[in-house]
Amino acid sequence: MSVPSTSTPSAYTMLREQYASRLPSSLEELAGPTTGTVDLPLHVVWSGRRSYGLSQPRSRMSLYRTVLAEGQQQDLIAFLNRGLLIAQWPILRTLISRPLRDAWEDRFPELPADKDKAVTAA
């Protein structure tokens, strides 16, 4: 006698859906700062580094990676900037998980996978 199989979603699918549920409706909503220092709240980064300088490329990339992975929708809107996200996306997409990357790229096809396109988009 065979047991009926129930289709349970994969970990990838569950994570992708979780990330997709946090996304803003458009990239234009991302109105975060482009200069200065950003101090993340404890609910986004609960240990380690919390302060990021936007003028330093590595610091800025680390901030975006952290907010993308750990932030809720209001954090994405408050801390991410549309122009900076698009400009950094070709490199940033290689530093985040596949479910997170796919959620963003499926919702926002304007995010460039090619570095040359990002330079013109910024």
mmCIF file of N, CA and C in Angstrom:
data_model
loop_
_atom_site.group_PDB
_atom_site.id
_atom_site.type_symbol
_atom_site.label_atom_id
_atom_site.label_comp_id
_atom_site.label_asym_id
_atom_site.label_seq_id
_atom_site.Cartn_x
_atom_site.Cartn_y
_atom_site.Cartn_z
ATOM 1 N N MET A 1 0.853 -1.168 0.000
ATOM 2 C CA MET A 1 0.000 0.000 0.000
ATOM 3 C C MET A 1 0.904 1.238 0.000
ATOM 4 N N SER A 2 0.638 2.175 -0.900
ATOM 5 C CA SER A 2 1.458 3.377 -0.970
ATOM 6 C C SER A 2 0.834 4.491 -0.146
ATOM 7 N N VAL A 3 1.710 5.269 0.416
ATOM 8 C CA VAL A 3 1.281 6.407 1.223
ATOM 9 C C VAL A 3 1.149 7.612 0.298
ATOM 10 N N PRO A 4 0.005 8.309 0.361
ATOM 11 C CA PRO A 4 -0.121 9.482 -0.504
ATOM 12 C C PRO A 4 0.931 10.529 -0.142
ATOM 13 N N SER A 5 1.552 11.065 -1.155
ATOM 14 C CA SER A 5 2.585 12.056 -0.889
ATOM 15 C C SER A 5 1.949 13.438 -0.768
ATOM 16 N N THR A 6 2.404 14.153 0.224
ATOM 17 C CA THR A 6 1.950 15.531 0.376
ATOM 18 C C THR A 6 3.077 16.420 -0.098
ATOM 19 N N SER A 7 2.719 17.406 -0.825
ATOM 20 C CA SER A 7 3.729 18.296 -1.388
ATOM 21 C C SER A 7 4.055 19.393 -0.379
ATOM 22 N N THR A 8 5.216 19.270 0.219
ATOM 23 C CA THR A 8 5.653 20.312 1.136
ATOM 24 C C THR A 8 6.636 21.206 0.397
ATOM 25 N N PRO A 9 6.512 22.507 0.594
ATOM 26 C CA PRO A 9 7.427 23.408 -0.114
ATOM 27 C C PRO A 9 8.870 23.214 0.348
ATOM 28 N N SER A 10 9.777 23.430 -0.569
ATOM 29 C CA SER A 10 11.191 23.313 -0.244
ATOM 30 C C SER A 10 11.624 24.494 0.619
ATOM 31 N N ALA A 11 12.773 24.357 1.237
ATOM 32 C CA ALA A 11 13.321 25.455 2.041
ATOM 33 C C ALA A 11 13.540 26.681 1.156
ATOM 34 N N TYR A 12 14.014 26.466 -0.069
ATOM 35 C CA TYR A 12 14.213 27.571 -1.011
ATOM 36 C C TYR A 12 12.896 28.323 -1.242
ATOM 37 N N THR A 13 11.845 27.589 -1.525
ATOM 38 C CA THR A 13 10.538 28.200 -1.802
ATOM 39 C C THR A 13 10.022 28.965 -0.590
ATOM 40 N N MET A 14 10.158 28.381 0.569
ATOM 41 C CA MET A 14 9.676 29.045 1.783
ATOM 42 C C MET A 14 10.455 30.336 2.042
ATOM 43 N N LEU A 15 11.776 30.287 1.913
ATOM 44 C CA LEU A 15 12.589 31.490 2.122
ATOM 45 C C LEU A 15 12.284 32.559 1.079
ATOM 46 N N ARG A 16 12.169 32.151 -0.173
ATOM 47 C CA ARG A 16 11.885 33.101 -1.248
ATOM 48 C C ARG A 16 10.559 33.802 -0.996
ATOM 49 N N GLU A 17 9.545 33.067 -0.587
ATOM 50 C CA GLU A 17 8.235 33.653 -0.286
ATOM 51 C C GLU A 17 8.315 34.590 0.924
ATOM 52 N N GLN A 18 9.101 34.210 1.917
ATOM 53 C CA GLN A 18 9.280 35.066 3.094
ATOM 54 C C GLN A 18 9.922 36.395 2.691
ATOM 55 N N TYR A 19 10.973 36.337 1.889
ATOM 56 C CA TYR A 19 11.625 37.565 1.433
ATOM 57 C C TYR A 19 10.685 38.386 0.539
ATOM 58 N N ALA A 20 9.963 37.709 -0.347
ATOM 59 C CA ALA A 20 9.058 38.411 -1.265
ATOM 60 C C ALA A 20 7.968 39.157 -0.509
ATOM 61 N N SER A 21 7.532 38.615 0.620
ATOM 62 C CA SER A 21 6.461 39.268 1.391
ATOM 63 C C SER A 21 6.923 40.578 2.024
ATOM 64 N N ARG A 22 8.216 40.801 2.133
ATOM 65 C CA ARG A 22 8.764 42.016 2.738
ATOM 66 C C ARG A 22 9.029 43.136 1.731
ATOM 67 N N LEU A 23 9.006 42.813 0.459
ATOM 68 C CA LEU A 23 9.438 43.759 -0.565
ATOM 69 C C LEU A 23 8.498 44.959 -0.684
ATOM 70 N N PRO A 24 9.060 46.107 -1.016
ATOM 71 C CA PRO A 24 8.209 47.265 -1.305
ATOM 72 C C PRO A 24 7.490 47.034 -2.639
ATOM 73 N N SER A 25 6.470 47.830 -2.916
ATOM 74 C CA SER A 25 5.742 47.645 -4.176
ATOM 75 C C SER A 25 6.541 48.138 -5.378
ATOM 76 N N SER A 26 7.460 49.084 -5.163
ATOM 77 C CA SER A 26 8.313 49.551 -6.251
ATOM 78 C C SER A 26 9.650 50.022 -5.683
ATOM 79 N N LEU A 27 10.657 50.062 -6.533
ATOM 80 C CA LEU A 27 11.966 50.539 -6.097
ATOM 81 C C LEU A 27 11.937 52.024 -5.759
ATOM 82 N N GLU A 28 10.993 52.759 -6.311
ATOM 83 C CA GLU A 28 10.879 54.188 -6.021
ATOM 84 C C GLU A 28 10.598 54.447 -4.544
ATOM 85 N N GLU A 29 10.055 53.473 -3.844
ATOM 86 C CA GLU A 29 9.793 53.614 -2.411
ATOM 87 C C GLU A 29 11.074 53.654 -1.584
ATOM 88 N N LEU A 30 12.170 53.151 -2.138
ATOM 89 C CA LEU A 30 13.429 53.078 -1.406
ATOM 90 C C LEU A 30 14.047 54.473 -1.336
ATOM 91 N N ALA A 31 13.833 55.124 -0.211
ATOM 92 C CA ALA A 31 14.229 56.527 -0.055
ATOM 93 C C ALA A 31 15.296 56.700 1.012
ATOM 94 N N GLY A 32 16.111 55.694 1.205
ATOM 95 C CA GLY A 32 17.159 55.761 2.218
ATOM 96 C C GLY A 32 18.230 56.770 1.859
ATOM 97 N N PRO A 33 19.104 57.036 2.812
ATOM 98 C CA PRO A 33 20.149 58.045 2.615
ATOM 99 C C PRO A 33 21.190 57.606 1.587
ATOM 100 N N THR A 34 21.863 58.610 1.018
ATOM 101 C CA THR A 34 22.948 58.342 0.066
ATOM 102 C C THR A 34 24.296 58.811 0.606
ATOM 103 N N THR A 35 24.270 59.554 1.707
ATOM 104 C CA THR A 35 25.502 60.043 2.329
ATOM 105 C C THR A 35 25.390 59.898 3.840
ATOM 106 N N GLY A 36 26.524 60.048 4.501
ATOM 107 C CA GLY A 36 26.534 60.023 5.955
ATOM 108 C C GLY A 36 26.732 58.633 6.523
ATOM 109 N N THR A 37 26.281 58.475 7.754
ATOM 110 C CA THR A 37 26.409 57.218 8.485
ATOM 111 C C THR A 37 25.021 56.704 8.826
ATOM 112 N N VAL A 38 24.825 55.410 8.689
ATOM 113 C CA VAL A 38 23.557 54.774 9.020
ATOM 114 C C VAL A 38 23.774 53.881 10.234
ATOM 115 N N ASP A 39 22.936 54.072 11.248
ATOM 116 C CA ASP A 39 22.947 53.221 12.433
ATOM 117 C C ASP A 39 21.694 52.353 12.397
ATOM 118 N N LEU A 40 21.891 51.052 12.264
ATOM 119 C CA LEU A 40 20.758 50.137 12.184
ATOM 120 C C LEU A 40 20.197 49.824 13.564
ATOM 121 N N PRO A 41 18.882 49.657 13.654
ATOM 122 C CA PRO A 41 18.264 49.299 14.931
ATOM 123 C C PRO A 41 18.545 47.836 15.300
ATOM 124 N N LEU A 42 18.363 47.520 16.562
ATOM 125 C CA LEU A 42 18.644 46.169 17.057
ATOM 126 C C LEU A 42 17.804 45.093 16.391
ATOM 127 N N HIS A 43 16.591 45.397 15.957
ATOM 128 C CA HIS A 43 15.773 44.347 15.335
ATOM 129 C C HIS A 43 16.296 43.956 13.952
ATOM 130 N N VAL A 44 17.183 44.765 13.366
ATOM 131 C CA VAL A 44 17.790 44.418 12.076
ATOM 132 C C VAL A 44 19.134 43.734 12.291
ATOM 133 N N VAL A 45 19.940 44.279 13.184
ATOM 134 C CA VAL A 45 21.251 43.685 13.477
ATOM 135 C C VAL A 45 21.393 43.611 14.994
ATOM 136 N N TRP A 46 21.281 42.429 15.535
ATOM 137 C CA TRP A 46 21.206 42.242 16.983
ATOM 138 C C TRP A 46 22.552 42.005 17.636
ATOM 139 N N SER A 47 23.586 41.799 16.833
ATOM 140 C CA SER A 47 24.927 41.691 17.416
ATOM 141 C C SER A 47 25.944 42.170 16.390
ATOM 142 N N GLY A 48 27.085 42.574 16.874
ATOM 143 C CA GLY A 48 28.136 43.024 15.968
ATOM 144 C C GLY A 48 27.936 44.453 15.500
ATOM 145 N N ARG A 49 28.444 44.720 14.349
ATOM 146 C CA ARG A 49 28.458 46.068 13.775
ATOM 147 C C ARG A 49 27.044 46.584 13.496
ATOM 148 N N ARG A 50 26.791 47.827 13.913
ATOM 149 C CA ARG A 50 25.484 48.446 13.682
ATOM 150 C C ARG A 50 25.586 49.765 12.939
ATOM 151 N N SER A 51 26.794 50.318 12.790
ATOM 152 C CA SER A 51 26.990 51.618 12.170
ATOM 153 C C SER A 51 27.770 51.464 10.863
ATOM 154 N N TYR A 52 27.264 52.113 9.792
ATOM 155 C CA TYR A 52 27.841 51.945 8.459
ATOM 156 C C TYR A 52 28.022 53.303 7.792
ATOM 157 N N GLY A 53 29.208 53.532 7.237
ATOM 158 C CA GLY A 53 29.485 54.762 6.502
ATOM 159 C C GLY A 53 29.182 54.580 5.024
ATOM 160 N N LEU A 54 28.308 55.401 4.490
ATOM 161 C CA LEU A 54 27.896 55.257 3.097
ATOM 162 C C LEU A 54 28.965 55.690 2.095
ATOM 163 N N SER A 55 29.953 56.456 2.543
ATOM 164 C CA SER A 55 31.003 56.886 1.621
ATOM 165 C C SER A 55 32.055 55.802 1.394
ATOM 166 N N GLN A 56 32.020 54.756 2.196
ATOM 167 C CA GLN A 56 32.972 53.653 2.073
ATOM 168 C C GLN A 56 32.292 52.473 1.376
ATOM 169 N N PRO A 57 32.750 52.093 0.178
ATOM 170 C CA PRO A 57 32.063 51.052 -0.602
ATOM 171 C C PRO A 57 31.840 49.736 0.153
ATOM 172 N N ARG A 58 32.824 49.263 0.883
ATOM 173 C CA ARG A 58 32.646 47.993 1.615
ATOM 174 C C ARG A 58 31.635 48.123 2.731
ATOM 175 N N SER A 59 31.674 49.241 3.423
ATOM 176 C CA SER A 59 30.716 49.494 4.492
ATOM 177 C C SER A 59 29.303 49.591 3.929
ATOM 178 N N ARG A 60 29.158 50.305 2.826
ATOM 179 C CA ARG A 60 27.845 50.464 2.177
ATOM 180 C C ARG A 60 27.321 49.105 1.707
ATOM 181 N N MET A 61 28.184 48.289 1.119
ATOM 182 C CA MET A 61 27.779 46.972 0.645
ATOM 183 C C MET A 61 27.341 46.093 1.815
ATOM 184 N N SER A 62 28.061 46.174 2.915
ATOM 185 C CA SER A 62 27.711 45.406 4.110
ATOM 186 C C SER A 62 26.362 45.851 4.666
ATOM 187 N N LEU A 63 26.121 47.147 4.684
ATOM 188 C CA LEU A 63 24.826 47.674 5.132
ATOM 189 C C LEU A 63 23.704 47.114 4.266
ATOM 190 N N TYR A 64 23.844 47.200 2.954
ATOM 191 C CA TYR A 64 22.791 46.739 2.060
ATOM 192 C C TYR A 64 22.565 45.238 2.202
ATOM 193 N N ARG A 65 23.632 44.491 2.323
ATOM 194 C CA ARG A 65 23.504 43.041 2.490
ATOM 195 C C ARG A 65 22.739 42.709 3.772
ATOM 196 N N THR A 66 23.053 43.400 4.849
ATOM 197 C CA THR A 66 22.390 43.166 6.132
ATOM 198 C C THR A 66 20.917 43.546 6.073
ATOM 199 N N VAL A 67 20.618 44.717 5.537
ATOM 200 C CA VAL A 67 19.228 45.181 5.480
ATOM 201 C C VAL A 67 18.397 44.286 4.563
ATOM 202 N N LEU A 68 18.949 43.890 3.424
ATOM 203 C CA LEU A 68 18.223 42.998 2.522
ATOM 204 C C LEU A 68 17.859 41.685 3.215
ATOM 205 N N ALA A 69 18.803 41.116 3.941
ATOM 206 C CA ALA A 69 18.596 39.808 4.563
ATOM 207 C C ALA A 69 17.752 39.867 5.832
ATOM 208 N N GLU A 70 17.907 40.925 6.627
ATOM 209 C CA GLU A 70 17.301 40.939 7.956
ATOM 210 C C GLU A 70 16.179 41.962 8.145
ATOM 211 N N GLY A 71 16.099 42.939 7.247
ATOM 212 C CA GLY A 71 15.138 44.015 7.433
ATOM 213 C C GLY A 71 13.721 43.645 7.059
ATOM 214 N N GLN A 72 12.782 44.289 7.725
ATOM 215 C CA GLN A 72 11.376 44.198 7.356
ATOM 216 C C GLN A 72 11.098 45.256 6.286
ATOM 217 N N GLN A 73 9.899 45.276 5.749
ATOM 218 C CA GLN A 73 9.583 46.201 4.663
ATOM 219 C C GLN A 73 9.893 47.652 5.024
ATOM 220 N N GLN A 74 9.531 48.083 6.218
ATOM 221 C CA GLN A 74 9.794 49.475 6.608
ATOM 222 C C GLN A 74 11.285 49.765 6.699
ATOM 223 N N ASP A 75 12.094 48.760 7.029
ATOM 224 C CA ASP A 75 13.551 48.930 7.075
ATOM 225 C C ASP A 75 14.120 49.063 5.663
ATOM 226 N N LEU A 76 13.614 48.259 4.737
ATOM 227 C CA LEU A 76 14.064 48.346 3.353
ATOM 228 C C LEU A 76 13.822 49.753 2.816
ATOM 229 N N ILE A 77 12.652 50.287 3.080
ATOM 230 C CA ILE A 77 12.277 51.618 2.600
ATOM 231 C C ILE A 77 13.116 52.706 3.271
ATOM 232 N N ALA A 78 13.358 52.566 4.563
ATOM 233 C CA ALA A 78 14.068 53.606 5.318
ATOM 234 C C ALA A 78 15.573 53.607 5.098
ATOM 235 N N PHE A 79 16.179 52.444 4.877
ATOM 236 C CA PHE A 79 17.637 52.359 4.843
ATOM 237 C C PHE A 79 18.239 52.152 3.456
ATOM 238 N N LEU A 80 17.448 51.686 2.495
ATOM 239 C CA LEU A 80 17.966 51.446 1.154
ATOM 240 C C LEU A 80 17.575 52.596 0.229
ATOM 241 N N ASN A 81 18.452 52.913 -0.693
ATOM 242 C CA ASN A 81 18.212 53.957 -1.668
ATOM 243 C C ASN A 81 18.167 53.313 -3.053
ATOM 244 N N ARG A 82 17.172 53.671 -3.836
ATOM 245 C CA ARG A 82 16.978 53.066 -5.153
ATOM 246 C C ARG A 82 18.240 53.147 -6.015
ATOM 247 N N GLY A 83 18.820 54.327 -6.153
ATOM 248 C CA GLY A 83 19.998 54.506 -6.995
ATOM 249 C C GLY A 83 21.191 53.692 -6.528
ATOM 250 N N LEU A 84 21.427 53.691 -5.209
ATOM 251 C CA LEU A 84 22.554 52.914 -4.673
ATOM 252 C C LEU A 84 22.312 51.415 -4.835
ATOM 253 N N LEU A 85 21.078 50.975 -4.638
ATOM 254 C CA LEU A 85 20.767 49.553 -4.791
ATOM 255 C C LEU A 85 21.031 49.109 -6.228
ATOM 256 N N ILE A 86 20.535 49.872 -7.184
ATOM 257 C CA ILE A 86 20.731 49.512 -8.596
ATOM 258 C C ILE A 86 22.220 49.513 -8.954
ATOM 259 N N ALA A 87 22.944 50.518 -8.495
ATOM 260 C CA ALA A 87 24.369 50.616 -8.809
ATOM 261 C C ALA A 87 25.176 49.461 -8.214
ATOM 262 N N GLN A 88 24.793 49.014 -7.034
ATOM 263 C CA GLN A 88 25.538 47.955 -6.351
ATOM 264 C C GLN A 88 25.050 46.554 -6.689
ATOM 265 N N TRP A 89 23.869 46.449 -7.290
ATOM 266 C CA TRP A 89 23.224 45.146 -7.446
ATOM 267 C C TRP A 89 24.088 44.083 -8.119
ATOM 268 N N PRO A 90 24.808 44.355 -9.211
ATOM 269 C CA PRO A 90 25.578 43.277 -9.844
ATOM 270 C C PRO A 90 26.564 42.582 -8.902
ATOM 271 N N ILE A 91 27.140 43.317 -7.966
ATOM 272 C CA ILE A 91 28.039 42.697 -6.985
ATOM 273 C C ILE A 91 27.239 42.192 -5.791
ATOM 274 N N LEU A 92 26.311 42.998 -5.320
ATOM 275 C CA LEU A 92 25.507 42.644 -4.149
ATOM 276 C C LEU A 92 24.771 41.325 -4.353
ATOM 277 N N ARG A 93 24.278 41.086 -5.553
ATOM 278 C CA ARG A 93 23.516 39.863 -5.829
ATOM 279 C C ARG A 93 24.355 38.606 -5.634
ATOM 280 N N THR A 94 25.688 38.737 -5.714
ATOM 281 C CA THR A 94 26.565 37.586 -5.511
ATOM 282 C C THR A 94 26.864 37.352 -4.034
ATOM 283 N N LEU A 95 26.496 38.303 -3.179
ATOM 284 C CA LEU A 95 26.797 38.226 -1.748
ATOM 285 C C LEU A 95 25.595 37.826 -0.898
ATOM 286 N N ILE A 96 24.432 37.691 -1.529
ATOM 287 C CA ILE A 96 23.216 37.341 -0.792
ATOM 288 C C ILE A 96 22.739 35.957 -1.218
ATOM 289 N N SER A 97 21.830 35.400 -0.451
ATOM 290 C CA SER A 97 21.339 34.049 -0.740
ATOM 291 C C SER A 97 20.512 34.017 -2.026
ATOM 292 N N ARG A 98 20.456 32.868 -2.630
ATOM 293 C CA ARG A 98 19.687 32.700 -3.858
ATOM 294 C C ARG A 98 18.197 33.015 -3.667
ATOM 295 N N PRO A 99 17.556 32.543 -2.595
ATOM 296 C CA PRO A 99 16.137 32.895 -2.423
ATOM 297 C C PRO A 99 15.913 34.402 -2.314
ATOM 298 N N LEU A 100 16.816 35.098 -1.627
ATOM 299 C CA LEU A 100 16.713 36.547 -1.480
ATOM 300 C C LEU A 100 16.925 37.231 -2.835
ATOM 301 N N ARG A 101 17.965 36.852 -3.535
ATOM 302 C CA ARG A 101 18.252 37.418 -4.859
ATOM 303 C C ARG A 101 17.092 37.188 -5.820
ATOM 304 N N ASP A 102 16.567 35.968 -5.859
ATOM 305 C CA ASP A 102 15.481 35.650 -6.788
ATOM 306 C C ASP A 102 14.205 36.419 -6.454
ATOM 307 N N ALA A 103 13.919 36.609 -5.178
ATOM 308 C CA ALA A 103 12.732 37.383 -4.790
ATOM 309 C C ALA A 103 12.831 38.805 -5.323
ATOM 310 N N TRP A 104 13.992 39.435 -5.158
ATOM 311 C CA TRP A 104 14.188 40.802 -5.638
ATOM 312 C C TRP A 104 14.170 40.876 -7.158
ATOM 313 N N GLU A 105 14.877 39.972 -7.816
ATOM 314 C CA GLU A 105 14.977 40.038 -9.274
ATOM 315 C C GLU A 105 13.662 39.668 -9.957
ATOM 316 N N ASP A 106 12.885 38.784 -9.364
ATOM 317 C CA ASP A 106 11.581 38.443 -9.935
ATOM 318 C C ASP A 106 10.616 39.625 -9.838
ATOM 319 N N ARG A 107 10.666 40.341 -8.729
ATOM 320 C CA ARG A 107 9.763 41.481 -8.528
ATOM 321 C C ARG A 107 10.224 42.721 -9.276
ATOM 322 N N PHE A 108 11.545 42.910 -9.362
ATOM 323 C CA PHE A 108 12.098 44.136 -9.952
ATOM 324 C C PHE A 108 13.061 43.802 -11.093
ATOM 325 N N PRO A 109 12.538 43.588 -12.291
ATOM 326 C CA PRO A 109 13.404 43.227 -13.414
ATOM 327 C C PRO A 109 14.400 44.327 -13.785
ATOM 328 N N GLU A 110 14.205 45.552 -13.261
ATOM 329 C CA GLU A 110 15.145 46.635 -13.547
ATOM 330 C C GLU A 110 16.464 46.490 -12.786
ATOM 331 N N LEU A 111 16.543 45.551 -11.865
ATOM 332 C CA LEU A 111 17.809 45.311 -11.168
ATOM 333 C C LEU A 111 18.768 44.617 -12.127
ATOM 334 N N PRO A 112 19.902 45.240 -12.405
ATOM 335 C CA PRO A 112 20.813 44.698 -13.423
ATOM 336 C C PRO A 112 21.719 43.594 -12.882
ATOM 337 N N ALA A 113 21.840 42.537 -13.658
ATOM 338 C CA ALA A 113 22.778 41.477 -13.307
ATOM 339 C C ALA A 113 24.156 41.785 -13.875
ATOM 340 N N ASP A 114 24.206 42.700 -14.832
ATOM 341 C CA ASP A 114 25.437 43.040 -15.533
ATOM 342 C C ASP A 114 25.994 44.363 -14.994
ATOM 343 N N LYS A 115 27.249 44.360 -14.598
ATOM 344 C CA LYS A 115 27.861 45.552 -14.006
ATOM 345 C C LYS A 115 27.823 46.759 -14.944
ATOM 346 N N ASP A 116 27.997 46.560 -16.247
ATOM 347 C CA ASP A 116 27.982 47.661 -17.196
ATOM 348 C C ASP A 116 26.627 48.367 -17.208
ATOM 349 N N LYS A 117 25.542 47.590 -17.078
ATOM 350 C CA LYS A 117 24.200 48.170 -17.048
ATOM 351 C C LYS A 117 23.976 48.959 -15.761
ATOM 352 N N ALA A 118 24.579 48.507 -14.667
ATOM 353 C CA ALA A 118 24.403 49.186 -13.376
ATOM 354 C C ALA A 118 25.015 50.564 -13.391
ATOM 355 N N VAL A 119 26.137 50.719 -14.038
ATOM 356 C CA VAL A 119 26.811 52.013 -14.081
ATOM 357 C C VAL A 119 25.917 53.036 -14.766
ATOM 358 N N THR A 120 25.239 52.645 -15.840
ATOM 359 C CA THR A 120 24.358 53.571 -16.542
ATOM 360 C C THR A 120 23.054 53.791 -15.792
ATOM 361 N N ALA A 121 22.653 52.837 -14.946
ATOM 362 C CA ALA A 121 21.395 52.954 -14.214
ATOM 363 C C ALA A 121 21.518 53.861 -12.999
ATOM 364 N N ALA A 122 22.721 54.008 -12.482
ATOM 365 C CA ALA A 122 22.912 54.761 -11.239
ATOM 366 C C ALA A 122 22.741 56.246 -11.425
#
